[in-house]
Each structure stands twice: as structure tokens, then as C-alpha cells.
Amino acid sequence: MSDDSREMFRQLAVYSHVGMSFVFSIVIGFGIGWYLDTKVFDGRTAPYLTFIFLAFGIAAGFKNLWDIIRDISKKE
Amino acid sequence: MEHPILFISLILDQMGLPVPHTPVGSNMLERLCEPYMTYTWLVMAFLIIVPKLTMGKLEVIPGSGQNFWEVMIGGLMNFFKENLGEDGAKMLFPMMATFFLYIILSNMIGLIPGFMSPTSNLNITLAMTIMVWVTHHVLGFRYHGIKYYKHFMGPIPIMAPFMFVLEVISNFARLLSLSMRLFGNIFAKETLLSVLFMLAGAYFAPLPILCLGVLVSLIQAVVFVLLAVLYCAQAMDHAH
């Protein structure tokens, strides 16, 4: 592989990861909150923990994005 | 939907072994006879036997078989050295190169009628992803000792508990997205191919998808290994 195509594959891997990790962060955040609400606390805290962890998930997604963008700008 | 014809399952059926017709077998033997397990063993056997046959004795002036493997291994090694450095590449080479060869072969094998891709099953991809995930955290602890936890805490002390939750969530997202991407792509390819074969196999309808399948197989194998390498490199790196 030449240097160009190698760099292309690297970027392909990193960028194709962006969307999925964003979505899965949100889903996992929501999942943790939902699990805590319904299984651990038997619905006594519903729906607050779900929303709190959903917010955490969204924040984690943005943090992922932030890290990736910082990596890119560091390289340039 | 009609089941694709899988020749190993047919052979096992003839031998009187129980091949499950449901997604998950009910007992141990049925689970061992599931198509994705038997085809994994086929790929493993292929990867063990074929290099032995093609390389033979190592020679100073390589023949065509040895040449192929030298180019393959040399290219992979260079690629790892770029991302992991000399020592890291030597340490992780057996694992990552095995992942690459295994994934690319098991992606490609599904393009042949009568075979299926083991990677089109979530069990296989998730198992590989868990290995990568555990490895990169173990490496982090090995390289930084207990201070590895600082990777999870972010730069500002007062925000640390908040950042910890975010990091844990995004770490699990890594686990899920890495396995789901490989599984999703290969499963889509397999399903599309079998549907097209069933609908219009006589008119070469699956041909464009077969061409795309080669591309997808290659790209997904490269992407999986590349991300695994990047995670390991990140864990071995200093805390930002």
C-alpha cells in the first residue's frame, strides 16, 4: 500500500466510527438509566435517572466527537 | 425465507449430528454444530494448513508462495509499526495480524455459494471485540500502572466524576460500535446475496453485490484492525 491509500484507510476508519459511536453513546446512556430505574430501584426513581443518564449519554457522544476533532486538528 | 445451502451443515446432517434449524441450539452439541461455529473451524483450519502447504521450508530465495506471505506479513508489520512504534508492534503483532487474516478470510468466504461468513454472526464479532477491549485496558494498566485511571478523569479535577461517567459510557459505546459495524456490514451482505440468489440468481442479479462484497470485506477487515490498533496506541500513550 502506498502512503496515500494508507492514510485514506486510516481516515476511513476514524470517520466511519464517528456516527456509530455517537449513537451508541446515547443508547448506552439511556440503557443504563433505564436499567437503574426499572430493575435496581424498582421504579421508585422513574423517570428521573433515565433522563439524567440520557443526558450523560448525549454528553459522552459529544465528548467523543470533541476528542476526534481535537486529534484531527493536532495532526494538521 | 429459504435457507441458503451450507455444505458443511449438509455433511454434518448426513453424519447424523444435530444441526440446529433455530437461531440458537438447545444443547451443547447443537450449539457446536451451528453454521457459524463450523465455518469458523473451516477458516481456522484453512489458516493453519494453507500457510504450511504454500510456504513449505523457508528459503533464502522465496518462491511464489513464500513471497505472498512475506509481502502480507511485512506490510502488516510496517502498518503496525507506524501506529504502535517498534516494541508495541512486535508485542501486538500476533494478535492483530491473526485478527486481520481471520476477519478478511471469513468475510470473503461468504461470497462463495455454499459457504457463509462466520463474521455475519454477532457472537463472533462481539467475542473479538471483547478481546480487543480487554487487551487495550490491560495494556493501559501495564504501561501506566494505577495512574491509567487518569485517562478517564479528564484535565479538570473538579469535573472528574462527571468525566468518569462520560468515559465509561463512551468506552462501552466503543465495544458496541466495533462489533456491530462488522456484524452489520457482513450480515447485510450475506442477507442481500441470499435474497438476490433466491429471486433472480439465474440472471446474475447478485453479481454487483458480489463485487461490492469484496470491497466491503476488505474495508471492514482493515477498519476493525485499524481501530483495534488505534485503541491500543491510545491506551499506551500518555494521558492528555
Coordinates of C-alpha atoms in Angstrom, one line a residue:
Chain A
M1 CA 0.0 0.0 0.0
S2 CA 1.2 3.5 -0.8
D3 CA 1.3 6.2 1.8
D4 CA -1.7 7.9 0.3
S5 CA -4.0 4.9 0.4
R6 CA -2.8 4.0 3.9
E7 CA -3.7 7.5 5.1
M8 CA -7.0 7.1 3.3
F9 CA -7.8 3.9 5.1
R10 CA -6.9 5.4 8.4
Q11 CA -9.2 8.3 7.9
L12 CA -11.9 6.0 6.7
A13 CA -11.7 4.0 9.9
V14 CA -11.8 7.1 12.1
Y15 CA -14.6 8.9 10.4
S16 CA -16.8 5.9 9.8
H17 CA -16.6 5.5 13.5
V18 CA -18.0 8.9 14.3
G19 CA -21.7 8.4 13.7
M20 CA -21.9 5.0 15.3
S21 CA -20.1 5.9 18.4
F22 CA -22.3 8.9 18.8
V23 CA -25.5 6.9 18.5
F24 CA -24.3 4.1 20.7
S25 CA -23.2 6.5 23.4
I26 CA -26.7 7.9 23.6
V27 CA -28.3 4.4 23.5
I28 CA -26.0 3.1 26.3
G29 CA -26.6 6.2 28.5
F30 CA -30.3 5.7 28.1
G31 CA -30.0 2.0 28.7
I32 CA -28.0 2.4 32.0
G33 CA -30.6 5.0 33.2
W34 CA -33.5 2.7 32.3
Y35 CA -31.9 -0.3 34.0
L36 CA -31.2 1.6 37.2
D37 CA -34.8 3.0 37.2
T38 CA -36.7 -0.2 36.5
K39 CA -34.5 -3.0 37.8
V40 CA -32.3 -1.6 40.5
F41 CA -34.7 0.9 42.1
D42 CA -38.0 -0.8 41.1
G43 CA -39.4 2.3 39.5
R44 CA -39.2 4.4 42.6
T45 CA -36.9 6.9 40.8
A46 CA -38.5 6.7 37.4
P47 CA -38.2 8.6 35.2
Y48 CA -35.5 10.8 36.6
L49 CA -32.5 8.5 36.4
T50 CA -33.4 7.7 32.8
F51 CA -33.3 11.3 31.8
I52 CA -30.1 12.0 33.8
F53 CA -28.3 9.2 32.2
L54 CA -29.7 10.1 28.8
A55 CA -28.1 13.5 29.2
F56 CA -24.9 11.8 30.2
G57 CA -25.0 9.6 27.1
I58 CA -25.5 12.7 24.9
A59 CA -22.7 14.4 26.6
A60 CA -20.5 11.3 26.1
G61 CA -21.4 11.4 22.4
F62 CA -20.3 15.0 22.1
K63 CA -17.1 14.3 24.0
N64 CA -16.3 11.5 21.6
L65 CA -16.8 14.0 18.7
W66 CA -14.7 16.6 20.6
D67 CA -11.8 14.1 21.0
I68 CA -11.8 13.1 17.4
I69 CA -11.8 16.7 16.2
R70 CA -9.0 17.5 18.6
D71 CA -7.0 14.6 17.2
I72 CA -7.5 15.8 13.7
S73 CA -6.6 19.4 14.4
K74 CA -3.5 18.2 16.3
K75 CA -2.3 16.3 13.3
E76 CA -2.7 19.1 10.8
Chain B
M1 CA -37.0 -17.0 3.8
E2 CA -35.4 -20.0 2.3
H3 CA -32.2 -21.2 3.9
P4 CA -29.1 -20.9 1.9
I5 CA -27.4 -24.3 1.3
L6 CA -24.4 -24.7 3.5
F7 CA -22.4 -27.7 2.6
I8 CA -20.8 -28.3 6.0
S9 CA -24.2 -28.4 7.6
L10 CA -25.3 -30.8 5.0
I11 CA -22.3 -33.1 5.6
L12 CA -22.9 -32.9 9.4
D13 CA -26.6 -33.7 8.8
Q14 CA -25.5 -36.8 6.8
M15 CA -23.2 -37.8 9.6
G16 CA -26.2 -37.8 12.0
L17 CA -25.1 -34.8 14.0
P18 CA -27.8 -32.4 15.1
V19 CA -27.6 -29.2 13.1
P20 CA -30.0 -26.7 14.7
H21 CA -32.6 -25.1 12.5
T22 CA -33.4 -22.4 15.0
P23 CA -31.0 -19.5 15.6
V24 CA -29.7 -20.9 18.9
G25 CA -29.3 -24.6 19.5
S26 CA -30.8 -26.1 22.6
N27 CA -27.9 -28.2 23.9
M28 CA -24.1 -28.1 23.7
L29 CA -23.7 -30.4 20.7
E30 CA -26.3 -28.4 18.7
R31 CA -24.5 -25.2 19.6
L32 CA -21.2 -26.7 18.4
C33 CA -22.8 -27.7 15.1
E34 CA -24.2 -24.2 14.3
P35 CA -23.1 -23.0 10.9
Y36 CA -21.1 -20.1 12.2
M37 CA -19.1 -22.4 14.5
T38 CA -18.4 -25.0 11.8
Y39 CA -17.3 -22.3 9.3
T40 CA -15.1 -20.7 11.9
W41 CA -13.3 -24.0 12.3
L42 CA -13.1 -24.2 8.5
V43 CA -11.4 -20.8 8.4
M44 CA -9.1 -21.8 11.3
A45 CA -8.1 -25.0 9.5
F46 CA -7.6 -23.1 6.3
L47 CA -5.3 -20.6 8.1
I48 CA -3.3 -23.3 9.7
I49 CA -3.0 -25.7 6.8
V50 CA -2.6 -23.4 3.8
P51 CA 0.4 -21.4 5.0
K52 CA 2.1 -24.7 5.9
L53 CA 1.5 -26.0 2.4
T54 CA 2.4 -22.9 0.5
M55 CA 5.4 -21.9 2.5
G56 CA 7.0 -25.3 2.9
K57 CA 10.5 -24.9 4.0
L58 CA 11.7 -21.3 4.3
E59 CA 14.2 -20.5 1.7
V60 CA 16.6 -17.6 1.1
I61 CA 15.2 -17.0 -2.4
P62 CA 11.5 -17.2 -1.8
G63 CA 9.1 -19.0 -4.2
S64 CA 5.8 -17.6 -5.1
G65 CA 4.0 -19.0 -2.0
Q66 CA 6.6 -17.7 0.4
N67 CA 6.7 -14.3 -1.4
F68 CA 3.0 -13.8 -0.9
W69 CA 3.2 -14.4 2.8
E70 CA 6.3 -12.3 3.2
V71 CA 4.6 -9.3 1.5
M72 CA 1.5 -9.8 3.6
I73 CA 3.3 -10.1 6.9
G74 CA 5.8 -7.4 6.0
G75 CA 3.0 -5.0 5.0
L76 CA 1.1 -5.6 8.2
M77 CA 4.2 -5.2 10.3
N78 CA 5.0 -1.8 8.7
F79 CA 1.5 -0.7 9.2
F80 CA 1.6 -1.6 13.0
K81 CA 5.0 0.0 13.4
E82 CA 3.6 3.3 12.2
N83 CA 0.9 3.3 14.8
L84 CA 2.3 1.5 17.7
G85 CA 6.1 2.0 17.5
E86 CA 8.7 -0.8 17.2
D87 CA 8.1 -2.5 20.5
G88 CA 4.4 -2.2 20.6
A89 CA 4.1 -3.6 17.1
K90 CA 6.2 -6.6 18.0
M91 CA 4.2 -7.3 21.1
L92 CA 0.8 -6.9 19.4
F93 CA 1.6 -8.3 16.0
P94 CA 0.5 -11.9 16.6
M95 CA -2.9 -10.9 17.9
M96 CA -3.7 -8.1 15.4
A97 CA -2.3 -10.0 12.4
T98 CA -4.4 -13.0 13.3
F99 CA -7.5 -10.8 13.6
F100 CA -6.8 -9.3 10.2
L101 CA -6.3 -12.7 8.4
Y102 CA -9.2 -14.3 10.2
I103 CA -11.6 -11.5 9.5
I104 CA -10.7 -11.0 5.9
L105 CA -10.9 -14.7 5.2
S106 CA -14.2 -15.2 7.0
N107 CA -15.6 -12.1 5.2
M108 CA -14.5 -13.4 1.8
I109 CA -15.6 -17.0 2.3
G110 CA -19.2 -15.9 2.4
L111 CA -19.0 -14.8 -1.2
I112 CA -18.7 -18.4 -2.4
P113 CA -22.0 -20.2 -2.7
G114 CA -22.3 -22.9 -0.1
F115 CA -20.3 -21.1 2.4
M116 CA -21.2 -18.5 5.0
S117 CA -19.3 -15.8 6.8
P118 CA -18.7 -16.6 10.5
T119 CA -18.5 -12.8 11.0
S120 CA -22.1 -12.4 10.0
N121 CA -23.0 -13.6 13.5
L122 CA -22.8 -11.2 16.4
N123 CA -21.3 -13.9 18.7
I124 CA -18.1 -14.0 16.7
T125 CA -17.7 -10.2 16.3
L126 CA -18.6 -9.5 19.9
A127 CA -16.1 -12.1 21.1
M128 CA -13.3 -10.5 19.0
T129 CA -14.3 -7.0 20.2
I130 CA -14.3 -8.0 23.8
M131 CA -10.8 -9.4 23.4
V132 CA -9.6 -6.1 21.9
W133 CA -11.4 -4.1 24.6
V134 CA -9.9 -6.1 27.5
T135 CA -6.5 -6.1 25.8
H136 CA -6.3 -2.3 25.4
H137 CA -7.3 -1.7 29.0
V138 CA -4.8 -4.3 30.3
L139 CA -2.1 -2.7 28.2
G140 CA -3.1 0.7 29.6
F141 CA -2.7 -0.6 33.2
R142 CA 0.6 -2.3 32.3
Y143 CA 2.1 0.8 30.7
H144 CA 0.9 3.4 33.2
G145 CA 0.3 1.4 36.4
I146 CA -2.5 2.5 38.5
K147 CA -2.2 6.0 37.1
Y148 CA -4.0 4.8 34.0
Y149 CA -7.2 5.9 35.7
K150 CA -6.2 9.5 34.9
H151 CA -7.1 8.7 31.3
F152 CA -10.7 8.6 32.5
M153 CA -10.7 11.7 34.6
G154 CA -10.2 14.5 32.1
P155 CA -8.0 17.5 32.7
I156 CA -10.0 19.4 35.4
P157 CA -10.1 17.8 38.8
I158 CA -13.5 19.2 39.8
M159 CA -15.1 17.7 36.7
A160 CA -13.5 14.3 37.3
P161 CA -16.6 12.3 38.5
F162 CA -18.6 13.7 35.6
M163 CA -15.9 12.9 33.1
F164 CA -15.6 9.4 34.5
V165 CA -19.2 8.6 33.7
L166 CA -18.8 10.0 30.2
E167 CA -15.7 8.0 29.6
V168 CA -17.3 4.8 30.9
I169 CA -20.3 5.3 28.6
S170 CA -18.1 6.1 25.6
N171 CA -15.9 3.0 26.3
F172 CA -19.0 0.8 26.2
A173 CA -20.0 2.6 23.0
R174 CA -16.7 1.5 21.6
L175 CA -17.3 -2.1 22.4
L176 CA -20.7 -2.0 20.8
S177 CA -19.9 0.0 17.7
L178 CA -16.9 -2.0 16.8
S179 CA -18.7 -5.3 17.0
M180 CA -22.0 -4.0 15.5
R181 CA -20.3 -2.5 12.5
L182 CA -18.5 -5.6 11.4
F183 CA -21.6 -7.7 12.1
G184 CA -24.0 -5.3 10.4
N185 CA -22.0 -5.0 7.2
I186 CA -21.3 -8.6 6.7
F187 CA -24.8 -9.7 7.8
A188 CA -26.3 -7.2 5.3
K189 CA -24.0 -8.6 2.6
E190 CA -25.0 -12.2 3.3
T191 CA -28.7 -11.5 3.5
L192 CA -28.7 -9.4 0.4
L193 CA -26.8 -12.1 -1.5
S194 CA -29.1 -14.9 -0.4
V195 CA -32.2 -12.9 -1.3
L196 CA -30.9 -12.0 -4.7
F197 CA -29.8 -15.6 -5.4
M198 CA -33.3 -16.7 -4.5
L199 CA -35.1 -14.1 -6.5
A200 CA -33.0 -13.8 -9.7
G201 CA -30.0 -16.0 -9.3
A202 CA -30.3 -17.2 -12.9
Y203 CA -29.9 -13.7 -14.3
F204 CA -26.7 -12.8 -12.5
A205 CA -28.6 -10.4 -10.2
P206 CA -26.2 -10.9 -7.3
L207 CA -23.1 -10.0 -9.4
P208 CA -22.9 -6.3 -8.5
I209 CA -23.4 -7.2 -4.8
L210 CA -20.6 -9.8 -5.1
C211 CA -18.3 -7.1 -6.4
L212 CA -19.3 -4.8 -3.6
G213 CA -19.0 -7.6 -1.2
V214 CA -15.3 -8.0 -2.0
L215 CA -14.8 -4.3 -1.3
V216 CA -16.8 -4.4 2.0
S217 CA -15.0 -7.5 3.2
L218 CA -11.6 -5.8 2.7
I219 CA -12.6 -2.5 4.1
Q220 CA -14.3 -3.9 7.2
A221 CA -11.3 -6.1 8.0
V222 CA -8.9 -3.2 7.7
V223 CA -11.2 -0.9 9.7
F224 CA -11.6 -3.4 12.5
V225 CA -7.8 -4.0 12.9
L226 CA -7.0 -0.3 12.5
L227 CA -9.4 0.7 15.2
A228 CA -8.1 -2.0 17.5
V229 CA -4.6 -0.8 16.9
L230 CA -5.6 2.8 17.5
Y231 CA -7.3 1.9 20.8
C232 CA -4.2 0.1 21.9
A233 CA -2.0 3.0 20.8
Q234 CA -4.2 5.4 22.7
A235 CA -4.1 3.3 25.9
M236 CA -0.3 3.1 25.7
D237 CA 0.0 6.8 25.0
H238 CA 0.5 9.4 27.8
A239 CA -2.6 10.9 29.4
H240 CA -3.7 14.0 27.6

